[in-house]
Coordinates of N, CA and C in Angstrom, one line a residue:
M1 N -50.3 -43.8 -31.1 CA -49.4 -42.7 -31.6 C -47.9 -43.5 -31.9
L2 N -47.5 -44.3 -30.7 CA -46.2 -44.9 -30.5 C -46.1 -45.9 -31.7
L3 N -47.2 -46.8 -32.0 CA -47.2 -47.6 -33.0 C -47.3 -47.1 -34.3
T4 N -48.0 -45.9 -34.6 CA -47.8 -45.3 -35.9 C -46.4 -44.5 -36.1
L5 N -45.9 -44.1 -35.1 CA -44.4 -43.6 -35.5 C -43.4 -44.8 -35.7
A6 N -43.6 -45.7 -34.9 CA -42.8 -47.1 -35.1 C -42.9 -47.5 -36.6
G7 N -44.2 -47.5 -37.1 CA -44.4 -48.2 -38.3 C -43.8 -47.3 -39.4
I8 N -43.9 -45.9 -39.2 CA -43.4 -44.9 -40.1 C -42.0 -45.0 -40.2
V9 N -41.2 -45.2 -39.1 CA -39.6 -45.3 -39.0 C -39.1 -46.5 -39.6
L10 N -40.0 -47.8 -39.3 CA -39.6 -49.0 -39.9 C -39.8 -48.9 -41.5
T11 N -40.9 -48.5 -41.8 CA -41.0 -48.3 -43.4 C -40.1 -47.5 -44.0
H12 N -39.7 -46.3 -43.4 CA -38.5 -45.5 -44.0 C -37.1 -46.3 -44.1
L13 N -36.8 -47.0 -42.9 CA -35.6 -47.8 -43.0 C -35.7 -49.0 -44.0
E14 N -37.0 -49.6 -44.1 CA -37.0 -50.5 -45.1 C -36.8 -49.9 -46.5
R15 N -37.2 -48.8 -46.9 CA -37.1 -48.3 -48.1 C -35.6 -47.9 -48.5
Q16 N -34.9 -47.6 -47.3 CA -33.4 -47.2 -47.4 C -32.5 -48.5 -47.5
R17 N -33.2 -49.6 -47.5 CA -32.7 -50.8 -47.5 C -31.7 -51.1 -46.3
R18 N -32.1 -50.4 -45.2 CA -31.3 -50.8 -43.9 C -32.1 -52.0 -43.1
F19 N -33.3 -52.4 -43.6 CA -33.9 -53.4 -42.8 C -34.6 -54.2 -44.0
T20 N -34.7 -55.4 -43.8 CA -35.6 -56.2 -44.8 C -37.0 -56.1 -44.3
T21 N -37.9 -56.4 -45.1 CA -39.3 -56.6 -44.6 C -39.7 -57.4 -43.6
D22 N -38.9 -58.6 -43.5 CA -39.1 -59.6 -42.4 C -38.6 -59.1 -41.0
R23 N -37.4 -58.4 -41.0 CA -36.9 -57.7 -39.9 C -37.8 -56.8 -39.4
G24 N -38.3 -55.9 -40.3 CA -39.2 -54.7 -39.9 C -40.4 -55.4 -39.1
L25 N -40.9 -56.3 -39.7 CA -42.2 -57.0 -39.2 C -42.0 -57.6 -38.0
L26 N -40.7 -58.3 -37.8 CA -40.3 -58.9 -36.4 C -40.3 -57.6 -35.4
L27 N -39.6 -56.7 -35.8 CA -39.5 -55.6 -34.7 C -40.8 -55.0 -34.4
Y28 N -41.6 -54.6 -35.3 CA -42.9 -54.1 -35.1 C -43.8 -54.9 -34.3
G29 N -43.6 -56.3 -34.8 CA -44.5 -57.6 -34.0 C -44.0 -57.5 -32.5
S30 N -42.6 -57.3 -32.3 CA -42.2 -57.4 -30.8 C -42.7 -56.1 -30.2
L31 N -42.6 -55.1 -30.7 CA -43.2 -53.9 -30.0 C -44.6 -53.9 -29.8
L32 N -45.4 -54.5 -30.6 CA -46.8 -54.6 -30.4 C -47.1 -55.7 -29.2
A33 N -46.2 -56.9 -29.4 CA -46.4 -57.9 -28.2 C -45.9 -57.3 -26.9
G34 N -44.9 -56.4 -26.8 CA -44.6 -55.9 -25.4 C -45.5 -54.9 -25.0
L35 N -46.2 -54.2 -26.0 CA -47.4 -53.3 -25.4 C -48.6 -54.0 -25.1
L36 N -48.8 -55.1 -25.7 CA -50.0 -56.0 -25.4 C -49.8 -56.7 -24.0
Y37 N -48.6 -57.1 -23.8 CA -48.2 -57.6 -22.5 C -48.3 -56.6 -21.4
W38 N -47.7 -55.5 -21.4 CA -47.7 -54.5 -20.7 C -49.2 -54.2 -20.2
T39 N -50.1 -53.9 -21.2 CA -51.5 -53.5 -21.0 C -52.3 -54.5 -20.2
V40 N -52.0 -55.9 -20.4 CA -52.7 -56.9 -19.8 C -52.0 -57.0 -18.3
F41 N -50.6 -56.9 -18.3 CA -50.0 -57.0 -16.9 C -50.8 -55.7 -15.9
T42 N -50.6 -54.7 -16.4 CA -51.3 -53.4 -15.6 C -52.6 -53.5 -15.4
W43 N -53.5 -54.2 -16.3 CA -54.9 -54.3 -15.9 C -55.1 -55.3 -14.9
S44 N -54.4 -56.4 -15.2 CA -54.6 -57.5 -14.1 C -54.0 -57.3 -12.8
S45 N -53.0 -56.3 -12.7 CA -52.5 -56.1 -11.3 C -52.9 -54.9 -10.7
T46 N -53.7 -54.1 -11.3 CA -54.4 -52.9 -10.6 C -55.5 -53.5 -9.5
D47 N -55.1 -53.0 -8.1 CA -55.7 -53.5 -7.2 C -56.5 -52.4 -6.4
T48 N -57.8 -52.4 -6.4 CA -58.5 -51.0 -5.7 C -58.9 -51.3 -4.4
T49 N -58.4 -52.4 -3.7 CA -58.9 -52.7 -2.4 C -58.4 -51.7 -1.4
L50 N -57.2 -51.2 -1.6 CA -56.8 -50.1 -0.7 C -57.7 -48.9 -0.9
L51 N -58.0 -48.5 -1.9 CA -58.8 -47.4 -2.2 C -60.3 -47.6 -1.5
E52 N -60.7 -48.8 -1.7 CA -62.2 -49.2 -1.4 C -62.0 -49.1 0.0
R53 N -61.2 -49.7 0.8 CA -61.0 -49.5 2.3 C -60.7 -48.4 2.9
A54 N -60.0 -47.5 2.2 CA -59.5 -46.3 2.7 C -60.8 -45.1 2.8
G55 N -61.7 -45.3 1.9 CA -62.8 -44.4 1.9 C -62.3 -43.1 1.5
H56 N -63.2 -42.0 1.9 CA -62.9 -40.6 1.5 C -62.2 -39.7 2.8
D57 N -62.2 -40.2 3.9 CA -61.6 -39.4 5.0 C -60.1 -39.7 5.1
P58 N -59.4 -38.7 5.8 CA -58.0 -39.0 5.8 C -57.7 -40.1 6.9
I59 N -56.7 -40.9 6.3 CA -56.3 -42.0 7.3 C -55.1 -42.1 7.3
S60 N -54.3 -43.0 8.3 CA -53.0 -43.1 8.4 C -52.6 -44.4 7.7
I61 N -51.5 -44.4 7.2 CA -50.9 -45.5 6.3 C -49.5 -45.7 6.7
V62 N -49.3 -47.1 7.0 CA -48.0 -47.6 7.5 C -47.5 -48.6 6.4
G63 N -46.3 -48.2 5.9 CA -45.7 -49.1 4.9 C -44.1 -49.0 4.9
T64 N -43.7 -49.6 3.8 CA -42.1 -49.3 3.4 C -42.0 -49.0 2.2
I65 N -41.2 -47.9 1.8 CA -40.8 -47.4 0.5 C -40.1 -48.5 -0.2
V66 N -40.7 -49.2 -1.4 CA -40.1 -50.4 -2.0 C -39.2 -49.9 -3.2
E67 N -39.2 -48.7 -3.6 CA -38.6 -48.3 -5.0 C -37.9 -47.1 -4.5
P68 N -36.9 -46.9 -5.4 CA -36.0 -45.5 -4.9 C -36.6 -44.4 -5.3
P69 N -36.8 -43.4 -4.4 CA -37.7 -42.2 -4.6 C -37.2 -41.4 -5.8
R70 N -38.1 -40.9 -6.5 CA -38.0 -40.0 -7.6 C -38.0 -38.6 -7.1
H71 N -37.0 -37.9 -7.3 CA -37.1 -36.5 -6.7 C -37.3 -35.6 -8.0
A72 N -38.1 -34.5 -7.8 CA -38.3 -33.5 -8.9 C -38.4 -32.3 -8.1
P73 N -38.2 -31.2 -9.0 CA -38.4 -29.9 -8.2 C -39.7 -29.8 -7.5
R74 N -39.7 -29.4 -6.2 CA -40.7 -29.2 -5.3 C -41.7 -30.4 -5.0
R75 N -41.1 -31.6 -5.4 CA -41.9 -32.7 -5.1 C -41.1 -34.1 -5.1
T76 N -41.5 -35.1 -4.4 CA -40.9 -36.4 -4.3 C -42.0 -37.5 -4.7
V77 N -41.9 -38.4 -5.3 CA -42.8 -39.5 -5.6 C -42.2 -40.7 -5.0
L78 N -43.1 -41.5 -4.2 CA -42.6 -42.6 -3.5 C -43.7 -43.7 -3.9
V79 N -43.0 -45.0 -4.0 CA -43.9 -46.3 -4.0 C -43.8 -46.8 -2.7
V80 N -45.0 -46.9 -1.9 CA -45.0 -47.6 -0.8 C -45.8 -49.0 -0.7
S81 N -45.2 -49.9 -0.3 CA -45.8 -51.3 0.0 C -46.6 -51.1 1.5
V82 N -47.8 -51.0 1.4 CA -48.7 -50.8 2.6 C -48.8 -52.0 3.4
S83 N -48.7 -51.9 4.6 CA -48.9 -53.0 5.7 C -49.9 -52.9 6.6
R84 N -50.3 -51.5 7.0 CA -51.4 -51.1 7.7 C -52.0 -49.7 7.4
L85 N -53.3 -49.8 7.6 CA -54.1 -48.6 7.3 C -55.3 -48.3 8.4
G86 N -55.6 -47.2 8.6 CA -56.9 -46.9 9.3 C -56.6 -45.7 9.9
Q87 N -57.4 -45.3 11.2 CA -57.4 -44.2 11.9 C -57.1 -44.4 13.4
G88 N -56.3 -43.9 13.9 CA -56.1 -43.9 15.4 C -55.9 -45.3 15.9
H89 N -56.7 -46.0 16.9 CA -56.6 -47.3 17.2 C -57.2 -48.3 16.4
D90 N -58.1 -47.8 15.3 CA -59.0 -48.5 14.5 C -58.0 -48.7 13.1
T91 N -56.9 -49.5 13.2 CA -56.0 -49.9 12.2 C -56.2 -51.4 11.8
Q92 N -55.8 -51.6 10.6 CA -56.0 -53.1 10.3 C -55.0 -53.4 9.3
S93 N -54.5 -54.5 9.0 CA -53.4 -55.1 8.2 C -54.1 -55.0 6.7
A94 N -53.1 -54.5 5.9 CA -53.5 -54.2 4.5 C -52.4 -54.8 3.5
E95 N -52.6 -54.9 2.3 CA -51.6 -55.4 1.4 C -51.8 -54.5 0.0
G96 N -50.7 -54.2 -0.5 CA -51.0 -53.4 -1.7 C -49.8 -52.3 -1.8
R97 N -49.9 -51.6 -3.0 CA -48.7 -50.7 -3.3 C -49.6 -49.4 -3.5
L98 N -48.9 -48.5 -3.1 CA -49.4 -47.1 -3.3 C -48.4 -46.1 -3.8
R99 N -48.7 -45.4 -4.8 CA -47.9 -44.3 -5.3 C -48.3 -42.9 -4.7
L100 N -47.3 -42.4 -4.0 CA -47.5 -41.1 -3.3 C -46.6 -40.0 -3.8
T101 N -47.2 -39.0 -4.1 CA -46.5 -37.7 -4.5 C -46.6 -36.8 -3.5
W102 N -45.6 -36.4 -2.8 CA -45.2 -35.5 -1.8 C -44.9 -34.3 -2.2
R103 N -45.8 -33.3 -2.2 CA -45.4 -31.9 -2.6 C -44.8 -31.0 -1.7
E104 N -43.7 -30.4 -1.8 CA -42.9 -29.6 -1.0 C -42.5 -30.4 0.1
P105 N -41.8 -31.7 -0.1 CA -41.2 -32.3 0.9 C -40.2 -31.8 1.9
D106 N -40.4 -32.1 3.2 CA -39.6 -31.3 4.2 C -38.5 -32.3 4.8
R107 N -38.4 -33.5 4.0 CA -37.4 -34.3 4.5 C -37.0 -35.3 3.2
V108 N -35.7 -35.9 3.3 CA -35.4 -36.8 2.2 C -35.7 -38.3 2.7
F109 N -36.1 -39.0 1.7 CA -36.7 -40.5 2.1 C -35.6 -41.3 1.1
G110 N -35.6 -42.6 1.5 CA -34.5 -43.5 0.8 C -35.5 -44.9 0.6
Q111 N -35.1 -45.8 -0.2 CA -35.6 -47.0 -0.3 C -35.7 -47.9 1.0
G112 N -36.5 -48.4 1.5 CA -36.6 -49.2 2.6 C -37.0 -48.3 3.9
D113 N -37.1 -46.9 3.9 CA -37.8 -46.2 5.0 C -39.4 -46.4 5.0

C-alpha cells in the first residue's frame, strides 16, 4: 500500500515536472531499501526466548523501562528490558525486551523505572 501510494505520488510529481525520472527513481529506491532494511532488521532481532521461557502461567518479570512511556487514554505502553523472570523463589536471569500495555494504569512511570 505504502509503495503503491509513493509510486503514484512520484509519478504525479514527475508529470508536473517537479522531479526528473532519475530523482523519482532514487527516492522510490531509497524508500524500498529502507523498508527492506527495516523488515530484515525486525525479523532478525525478534527473540522468542522470553516467551518460550515464560510459558502460559503468570510469572514475575523484573526489568527496567528503556524507552519513554507512551500514554494514551486509559492505557500506558512500556518497553522493558528484562533482567529476571520466574515465580516466587524460582527466578532466573533473562535477557530481552518486552512491550507491555498496561490498561487502566494506577500510577505514572518514567524511563529508567
